Coordinates of C-alpha atoms in Angstrom, one line a residue:
M1 CA 78.6 109.6 18.3
P2 CA 79.8 106.0 17.9
R3 CA 77.7 103.1 19.3
A4 CA 78.8 100.1 21.2
N5 CA 77.5 96.7 20.0
L6 CA 74.8 95.4 22.3
A7 CA 75.0 91.7 23.2
F8 CA 71.8 90.2 21.8
E9 CA 72.9 86.7 22.9
H10 CA 74.8 85.3 25.8
W11 CA 78.2 83.7 25.0
E12 CA 80.1 82.1 27.9
R13 CA 83.8 81.7 27.7
E14 CA 85.5 78.4 28.3
Q15 CA 88.5 79.8 30.3
A16 CA 89.9 83.1 31.6
G17 CA 91.4 85.3 28.9
E18 CA 88.8 84.5 26.3
P19 CA 86.0 87.0 25.4
E20 CA 82.4 86.6 26.4
K21 CA 79.0 88.3 26.1
I22 CA 76.6 88.6 29.0
L23 CA 72.9 88.4 28.6
I24 CA 71.1 87.3 31.8
N25 CA 67.4 87.8 32.4
M26 CA 67.2 89.9 29.2
Y27 CA 66.6 88.9 25.6
G28 CA 66.4 90.6 22.1
E29 CA 63.3 91.4 20.3
V30 CA 62.5 93.2 17.0
D31 CA 61.9 96.9 17.4
R32 CA 60.1 98.6 14.4
S33 CA 59.8 101.9 16.2
N34 CA 63.3 103.1 15.5
P35 CA 64.5 103.1 11.8
K36 CA 68.2 103.2 12.9
R37 CA 68.0 100.4 15.5
D38 CA 65.7 97.6 14.6
K39 CA 66.3 95.5 17.7
R40 CA 66.2 96.1 21.5
L41 CA 66.8 94.2 24.7
V42 CA 63.7 93.6 27.0
T43 CA 63.2 92.0 30.4
T44 CA 62.4 88.4 31.0
P45 CA 59.1 87.6 32.9
G46 CA 58.6 87.5 36.6
T47 CA 56.1 85.5 38.6
M48 CA 53.0 86.0 40.7
D49 CA 51.4 83.6 43.2
A50 CA 48.7 81.5 41.6
D51 CA 48.0 79.7 44.9
T52 CA 47.2 82.5 47.3
G53 CA 45.3 80.1 49.6
N54 CA 48.3 77.8 49.9
V55 CA 46.3 74.8 48.7
V56 CA 49.4 73.0 47.3
Q57 CA 51.2 71.3 50.2
G58 CA 53.7 68.9 48.7
N59 CA 56.2 68.8 45.9
I60 CA 54.7 69.6 42.5
R61 CA 55.5 66.7 40.3
A62 CA 53.6 67.5 37.1
L63 CA 51.4 70.1 35.5
A64 CA 48.8 69.4 32.7
Q65 CA 45.8 70.9 31.0
A66 CA 43.6 70.3 27.9
D67 CA 40.6 72.3 27.0
A68 CA 38.5 69.2 26.3
F69 CA 39.3 67.4 29.6
A70 CA 37.8 68.3 33.0
D71 CA 36.3 71.5 31.7
G72 CA 39.8 72.8 30.8
K73 CA 40.9 72.9 34.5
L74 CA 44.6 73.1 35.4
L75 CA 45.8 69.7 36.7
I76 CA 48.5 69.9 39.4
L77 CA 50.1 66.7 40.8
D78 CA 50.8 67.8 44.4
G79 CA 52.8 64.9 46.0
T80 CA 50.4 62.0 45.7
T81 CA 47.3 64.3 45.3
L82 CA 45.9 65.4 42.0
R83 CA 44.4 68.9 42.3
T84 CA 42.4 71.0 39.9
R85 CA 42.3 74.7 39.5
T86 CA 39.9 76.7 37.3
A87 CA 40.9 79.8 35.4
G88 CA 39.2 81.9 38.1
G89 CA 41.3 80.3 40.8
T90 CA 38.9 77.8 42.3
W91 CA 40.6 74.7 43.6
G92 CA 39.4 71.1 43.7
T93 CA 40.7 67.6 44.3
I94 CA 40.4 64.5 42.1
T95 CA 39.6 61.4 44.3
G96 CA 42.3 58.9 44.6
T97 CA 46.1 59.0 45.0
V98 CA 49.1 58.8 42.7
S99 CA 52.0 56.9 44.4
G100 CA 55.6 58.0 43.9
T101 CA 57.9 60.9 44.5
D102 CA 59.5 61.2 41.0
R103 CA 58.9 63.7 38.3
A104 CA 55.8 62.4 36.6
D105 CA 54.8 62.3 32.9
T106 CA 51.3 63.0 31.7
A107 CA 49.1 62.6 28.6
I108 CA 45.5 63.7 28.0
S109 CA 42.8 62.6 25.6
E110 CA 39.3 64.0 25.3
T111 CA 38.1 61.8 28.1
E112 CA 41.1 60.6 30.1
L113 CA 44.3 61.7 31.8
G114 CA 47.2 59.3 32.1
I115 CA 50.0 59.8 34.6
L116 CA 53.2 57.8 34.7
S117 CA 54.6 57.8 38.3
G118 CA 57.1 55.5 39.9
G119 CA 56.9 53.3 36.8
D120 CA 53.2 52.8 37.1
I121 CA 50.4 54.3 35.0
Y122 CA 47.4 56.0 36.6
V123 CA 44.2 57.0 34.8
S124 CA 41.7 59.6 35.6
D125 CA 38.3 60.4 34.1
G126 CA 38.3 63.9 35.7
S127 CA 36.6 62.9 38.9
T128 CA 38.7 59.9 40.2
I129 CA 42.1 58.5 39.6
A130 CA 43.5 55.0 40.1
A131 CA 46.3 52.8 38.8
V132 CA 45.6 50.7 35.7
T133 CA 44.4 47.2 36.3
D134 CA 44.9 45.5 33.0
P135 CA 47.6 42.8 33.6
D136 CA 49.1 43.2 30.1
F137 CA 50.8 46.5 30.9
P138 CA 54.6 46.1 30.8
S139 CA 56.8 47.0 33.7
T140 CA 59.5 49.1 31.9
I141 CA 57.5 52.2 30.9
T142 CA 59.4 55.4 30.3
S143 CA 56.9 57.9 29.0
L144 CA 53.3 58.6 27.9
A145 CA 51.7 60.4 24.9
V146 CA 48.2 60.4 23.2
M147 CA 47.5 60.0 19.6
S148 CA 44.2 59.2 17.8
Q149 CA 42.6 59.0 21.3
R150 CA 44.9 56.1 22.3
L151 CA 47.4 56.1 25.1
L152 CA 50.9 55.5 23.8
F153 CA 53.7 54.5 26.1
S154 CA 57.3 53.6 25.5
S155 CA 59.4 51.0 27.3
S156 CA 63.1 50.8 27.9
D157 CA 63.4 47.6 25.9
G158 CA 62.7 49.4 22.6
Q159 CA 59.0 48.8 22.3
F160 CA 56.1 51.2 22.3
W161 CA 52.6 50.1 23.3
F162 CA 49.1 51.5 22.6
S163 CA 45.7 51.2 24.3
S164 CA 42.2 50.9 22.9
V165 CA 40.5 54.0 21.6
L166 CA 39.2 56.2 24.5
D167 CA 40.2 53.5 27.1
F168 CA 43.6 53.9 28.5
D169 CA 43.2 50.9 30.8
D170 CA 42.6 48.4 28.0
I171 CA 45.5 46.7 26.1
T172 CA 46.5 43.2 25.0
G173 CA 49.8 41.5 25.2
L174 CA 50.2 42.1 21.5
N175 CA 49.4 45.9 21.5
F176 CA 53.0 47.0 20.9
Y177 CA 55.5 47.7 18.1
T178 CA 59.3 47.5 18.2
A179 CA 61.3 50.5 17.1
E180 CA 63.4 49.0 14.4
G181 CA 65.8 51.8 13.2
A182 CA 68.5 50.7 15.7
P183 CA 68.8 48.3 18.6
D184 CA 68.4 51.1 21.1
G185 CA 66.1 51.5 24.1
L186 CA 63.3 54.1 23.9
I187 CA 63.7 57.2 26.0
A188 CA 60.3 58.7 25.2
V189 CA 57.4 58.9 22.9
R190 CA 56.0 62.3 22.0
V191 CA 53.4 63.5 19.5
W192 CA 53.8 66.3 17.0
A193 CA 51.8 67.2 13.8
E194 CA 50.0 63.8 13.6
L195 CA 53.3 61.9 14.1
A196 CA 54.3 59.7 17.0
L197 CA 58.0 60.4 17.6
M198 CA 60.0 57.5 19.2
F199 CA 63.1 59.0 20.8
G200 CA 65.7 56.3 21.3
T201 CA 69.2 56.5 22.8
R202 CA 70.6 56.5 19.2
T203 CA 67.8 57.3 16.8
L204 CA 64.4 59.0 16.3
E205 CA 61.7 57.1 14.5
M206 CA 58.5 58.7 13.2
W207 CA 55.2 56.7 13.2
Y208 CA 51.8 57.7 11.9
S209 CA 48.3 56.6 12.7
E210 CA 46.0 54.5 10.6
P211 CA 42.7 54.7 12.5
S212 CA 40.9 52.5 10.0
N213 CA 43.0 49.5 11.0
A214 CA 42.0 48.7 14.6
N215 CA 44.4 45.7 14.9
D216 CA 47.4 47.4 13.3
P217 CA 46.8 51.2 13.9
F218 CA 50.3 52.6 13.4
S219 CA 52.9 52.5 10.7
R220 CA 56.5 53.7 10.6
A221 CA 57.5 56.5 8.3
S222 CA 60.4 55.7 6.0
S223 CA 62.8 58.2 7.6
V224 CA 64.9 57.4 10.6
V225 CA 66.8 60.3 12.1
P226 CA 70.2 59.2 13.3
V227 CA 70.2 61.3 16.4
G228 CA 69.3 60.0 19.9
C229 CA 68.1 61.6 23.0
K230 CA 69.9 62.1 26.3
A231 CA 66.9 62.3 28.7
R232 CA 63.1 62.3 28.4
D233 CA 62.5 65.7 30.0
T234 CA 64.8 67.6 27.6
I235 CA 62.2 67.2 24.9
A236 CA 59.9 70.1 24.1
I237 CA 57.4 70.1 21.3
C238 CA 57.6 73.6 19.8
S239 CA 55.5 75.0 17.0
K240 CA 58.1 74.2 14.3
G241 CA 58.9 70.8 15.7
P242 CA 60.6 69.0 18.6
V243 CA 63.8 70.3 20.3
W244 CA 65.8 68.1 22.6
V245 CA 69.3 67.3 24.0
D246 CA 71.2 64.5 22.2
P247 CA 73.6 62.1 23.9
E248 CA 76.6 64.3 23.0
D249 CA 75.1 67.2 25.1
N250 CA 74.0 69.3 22.2
V251 CA 70.6 70.8 21.8
V252 CA 69.1 69.7 18.5
A253 CA 66.0 70.4 16.5
L254 CA 64.2 68.2 14.0
A255 CA 64.6 69.3 10.4
G256 CA 63.2 66.8 8.0
A257 CA 65.2 63.6 8.3
D258 CA 68.0 65.3 10.3
A259 CA 68.4 67.0 13.6
P260 CA 71.1 69.7 13.4
T261 CA 72.7 71.2 16.5
V262 CA 71.1 74.6 17.5
S263 CA 73.1 75.2 20.7
P264 CA 76.4 77.0 21.0
P265 CA 79.4 75.3 22.7
W266 CA 78.9 77.0 26.1
V267 CA 75.5 75.4 26.4
S268 CA 76.9 72.0 25.6
R269 CA 79.5 72.4 28.3
L270 CA 76.9 73.3 30.9
I271 CA 74.8 70.3 29.9
A272 CA 77.8 68.0 30.1
A273 CA 78.3 69.1 33.7
E274 CA 74.8 68.1 34.8
D275 CA 73.2 64.9 35.7
A276 CA 70.9 64.0 32.9
D277 CA 68.0 63.4 35.3
D278 CA 68.3 67.1 36.4
L279 CA 67.5 68.5 33.0
I280 CA 64.0 69.8 32.4
A281 CA 62.9 71.5 29.2
S282 CA 59.8 73.7 28.6
T283 CA 58.5 75.8 25.7
Y284 CA 56.2 78.7 25.6
K285 CA 55.1 81.7 23.4
A286 CA 54.8 85.3 24.5
E287 CA 54.4 88.6 22.7
G288 CA 55.3 87.0 19.3
Q289 CA 58.4 85.2 20.6
E290 CA 58.8 81.4 21.2
F291 CA 61.3 80.0 23.7
Y292 CA 62.9 76.7 24.4
V293 CA 63.9 76.7 28.1
L294 CA 66.5 74.2 29.3
N295 CA 66.7 74.1 33.1
G296 CA 69.4 72.3 35.0
A297 CA 70.3 72.2 38.7
N298 CA 73.1 74.6 38.1
F299 CA 72.1 76.6 35.0
C300 CA 69.2 77.7 32.8
A301 CA 69.8 78.4 29.1
V302 CA 67.0 79.7 26.9
M303 CA 66.9 79.8 23.1
N304 CA 64.7 82.3 21.3
L305 CA 63.3 80.2 18.5
N306 CA 62.5 83.4 16.5
D307 CA 66.2 84.1 15.9
G308 CA 68.1 81.3 17.5
A309 CA 69.8 83.5 20.0
W310 CA 70.5 82.1 23.5
H311 CA 70.3 83.9 26.9
K312 CA 70.5 82.8 30.5
R313 CA 68.0 83.1 33.3
K314 CA 68.8 83.1 37.0
T315 CA 66.8 83.5 40.1
N316 CA 68.2 85.9 42.7
G317 CA 70.9 84.1 44.7
S318 CA 71.0 81.0 42.4
D319 CA 72.9 79.9 39.4
T320 CA 69.7 78.5 37.8
W321 CA 66.2 79.7 37.2
A322 CA 63.8 78.3 39.8
W323 CA 60.9 77.8 37.4
V324 CA 60.2 74.7 35.4
R325 CA 57.2 72.8 33.8
I326 CA 55.9 75.9 31.9
L327 CA 52.2 75.2 31.2
T328 CA 50.2 77.4 28.8
A329 CA 46.5 77.5 29.3
G330 CA 44.7 80.1 27.2
S331 CA 46.7 83.2 27.2
K332 CA 48.4 82.5 30.5
H333 CA 51.6 80.7 31.5
Y334 CA 52.0 78.8 34.7
V335 CA 55.1 77.4 36.4
S336 CA 56.2 75.5 39.4
K337 CA 59.5 75.4 41.3
R338 CA 61.9 72.6 40.6
T339 CA 61.3 71.5 44.1
G340 CA 58.6 72.7 46.5
S341 CA 55.0 73.8 46.4
A342 CA 55.2 77.2 44.7
F343 CA 52.8 77.5 41.9
M344 CA 53.0 80.8 39.9
E345 CA 51.8 82.7 36.9
L346 CA 54.6 83.7 34.6
S347 CA 54.4 87.1 32.8
R348 CA 56.5 90.1 31.8
E349 CA 53.8 92.2 33.5
Y350 CA 55.4 91.1 36.8
P351 CA 58.8 92.7 37.2
T352 CA 59.8 90.6 40.2
D353 CA 59.6 87.0 41.4
E354 CA 57.0 85.4 43.6
Q355 CA 54.8 88.5 43.8
A356 CA 51.9 88.1 46.2
A357 CA 49.7 90.2 43.9
A358 CA 50.1 92.2 40.7
E359 CA 51.1 95.4 42.6
T360 CA 52.9 93.8 45.5
M361 CA 56.5 93.3 44.6
G362 CA 58.5 90.1 45.4
T363 CA 62.1 89.1 45.0
D364 CA 64.2 91.3 42.7
I365 CA 65.3 89.9 39.4
I366 CA 68.9 90.9 38.6
R367 CA 69.3 91.7 34.9
E368 CA 72.7 91.9 33.2
W369 CA 73.9 92.7 29.7
T370 CA 77.0 93.9 28.0
A371 CA 78.0 96.3 25.2
H372 CA 81.2 95.9 23.2
I373 CA 83.6 98.2 21.4
P374 CA 86.3 96.5 19.2
H375 CA 89.6 98.3 19.0
E376 CA 92.2 97.7 16.3
G377 CA 94.9 99.5 18.2
G378 CA 95.8 102.7 20.1
R379 CA 94.1 103.9 23.3
P380 CA 90.9 105.7 22.2
S381 CA 89.1 107.8 24.8
L382 CA 85.8 106.2 25.9
G383 CA 84.7 109.6 27.2
T384 CA 81.1 109.7 28.4
V385 CA 78.9 106.6 28.1
L386 CA 75.2 107.1 27.5
L387 CA 72.6 104.3 28.0
E388 CA 69.6 104.5 25.7
S389 CA 66.7 102.8 27.5
T390 CA 63.3 103.2 28.9
K391 CA 63.1 106.4 30.9
G392 CA 60.6 107.9 33.3
V393 CA 59.0 104.6 34.2
A394 CA 59.0 104.0 38.0
R395 CA 56.9 102.9 40.9
A396 CA 55.0 105.5 42.9
A397 CA 56.8 104.9 46.1
G398 CA 59.3 102.6 47.8
D399 CA 61.6 100.3 45.9
G400 CA 61.7 101.3 42.2
S401 CA 60.5 104.9 42.7
A402 CA 64.0 106.2 41.9
P403 CA 65.3 103.5 39.6
V404 CA 69.0 103.3 38.8
C405 CA 71.2 101.2 36.4
Q406 CA 74.7 100.1 37.3
M407 CA 77.7 100.0 34.9
R408 CA 81.3 98.8 35.1
I409 CA 84.0 98.7 32.5
S410 CA 86.7 96.2 31.3
T411 CA 89.4 97.2 28.9
D412 CA 91.2 93.8 28.9
N413 CA 88.6 91.6 27.2
G414 CA 86.6 91.1 30.4
N415 CA 89.2 89.9 32.8
A416 CA 89.6 92.9 35.1
W417 CA 86.8 95.3 35.9
T418 CA 86.2 98.7 37.4
S419 CA 83.7 99.0 40.3
Y420 CA 80.0 99.4 39.4
R421 CA 78.7 103.0 39.3
D422 CA 75.0 103.8 39.7
R423 CA 73.1 106.2 37.4
A424 CA 69.4 107.2 37.5
T425 CA 67.0 106.0 34.7
G426 CA 64.3 108.5 35.7
A427 CA 61.5 108.8 38.2
T428 CA 57.9 108.6 36.9
G429 CA 57.4 111.1 34.1
V430 CA 61.0 112.1 33.7
Y431 CA 61.2 110.9 30.2
D432 CA 64.2 113.0 29.2
Q433 CA 66.5 111.6 32.0
R434 CA 70.0 111.1 30.7
T435 CA 71.7 108.0 32.1
V436 CA 75.4 108.9 31.6
W437 CA 78.7 107.9 33.1
H438 CA 81.5 110.4 32.7
R439 CA 85.3 109.9 32.7
C440 CA 85.2 106.3 31.5
G441 CA 88.9 106.2 30.7
R442 CA 90.6 104.8 27.6
G443 CA 90.1 101.6 25.7
K444 CA 92.6 99.2 24.3
R445 CA 92.6 96.2 22.0
P446 CA 91.0 93.8 21.4
Q447 CA 87.9 95.4 23.0
S448 CA 86.3 97.5 25.7
I449 CA 83.3 96.0 27.5
F450 CA 80.6 97.8 29.4
Q451 CA 78.6 95.5 31.7
F452 CA 75.2 96.8 32.9
K453 CA 73.2 95.6 35.9
H454 CA 69.6 96.4 36.7
S455 CA 67.6 95.1 39.6
E456 CA 64.8 97.6 39.9
P457 CA 61.1 96.3 40.0
V458 CA 60.2 98.0 36.7
K459 CA 60.1 96.8 33.2
M460 CA 62.7 98.3 30.9
A461 CA 64.0 98.1 27.3
V462 CA 67.5 98.9 26.1
T463 CA 68.0 100.3 22.6
G464 CA 71.6 101.3 22.5
V465 CA 74.9 102.4 24.2
I466 CA 76.7 105.6 22.9
W467 CA 80.3 106.2 23.9
G468 CA 82.9 108.9 23.3
E469 CA 80.8 111.9 24.2
T470 CA 82.8 114.7 26.0
T471 CA 79.9 116.4 27.8

């Protein structure tokens, strides 16, 4: 029987009457188990509480971790308090306070942590934290990074500064360089592959370290990338290089001396509608996939760096995904809410959000995707529609013990829809469950669209949609 085309990427239309594809809280991954269908849709991760004792009391402003610093503990800036958490869940507090209420920036060396908060730099040795005291620090600092065990920090006047080796609170009035590619202010400094990347409003400059020269320890590489940066927190350092948002609202990725656009137009339109300060980017790897996650106040768009396909993520009842500041420590990923004190572990093993424990379900995650049938003309019978997906996986009792999937149909390019109809995907062990919708009407040009919705607390994968069956 003929197969509909699964939407392996989200594509949002600009106005009514145009086609679109839906892929929300699902993404595509390679599937080598089926020789006829080499790709499938899988569920995005849920979250489980990583602060069961409610230690965090304020608004989480930053997350950081480095194996060589503070015995590898997680570092959580909770309002003005810097907390630590071991991998086993033991909490502690670093003596001192970090003033400010803004989203902080962090950088870590082998022996020190730097935090930029409220325009001031704070330094910790792992036991105490305090504001820097050296009077030579400038007053226009925009970001922090570490390279060659020196603290680097950018300033809005186009300069970047550096500290002494292994002493973040030691600079001189001459410990700076001026980014010279264009007369633009510096948005941020970030480090990737032994390069210090100076993101300006119009250009990106790359600098490298010369540790043997204590008085002149950095030099600019010859290339200047003629692409600027919209906002500091849109930058994510991925395994193949940095990805960020340019001033024209496009997501771009560094490629040699260029930074080509990697986002589709619908993502640019969403970015343009946001305040730049509301954009927060993260990156993480899981199960062989790597993601760039761009979170705004009113949307969350995610690029799978393996294939360049984009999908959306949403928290139930919201237009955006609640989770930001993805921090990878060992094999685990941690997140915090954009605002608030929730601190969670992120994993596809958790099928719902804000679970109290691994087997205690939380808020449902609504997952949506479409399948498409192009029509050249006529009114072909859609007949019976069959969903090929995970079957016979359910919870023992309660919510999710009799899981269902919903489906609705549009035959006018996604402008008018039928009502959703529920069909079972199989109780535990019912692996031969047929998830079918009969009497689906007739299609017409340019396409028929099946939209599916799944909100059960169980993991699932979708491998195909068959249409036209008569039984």
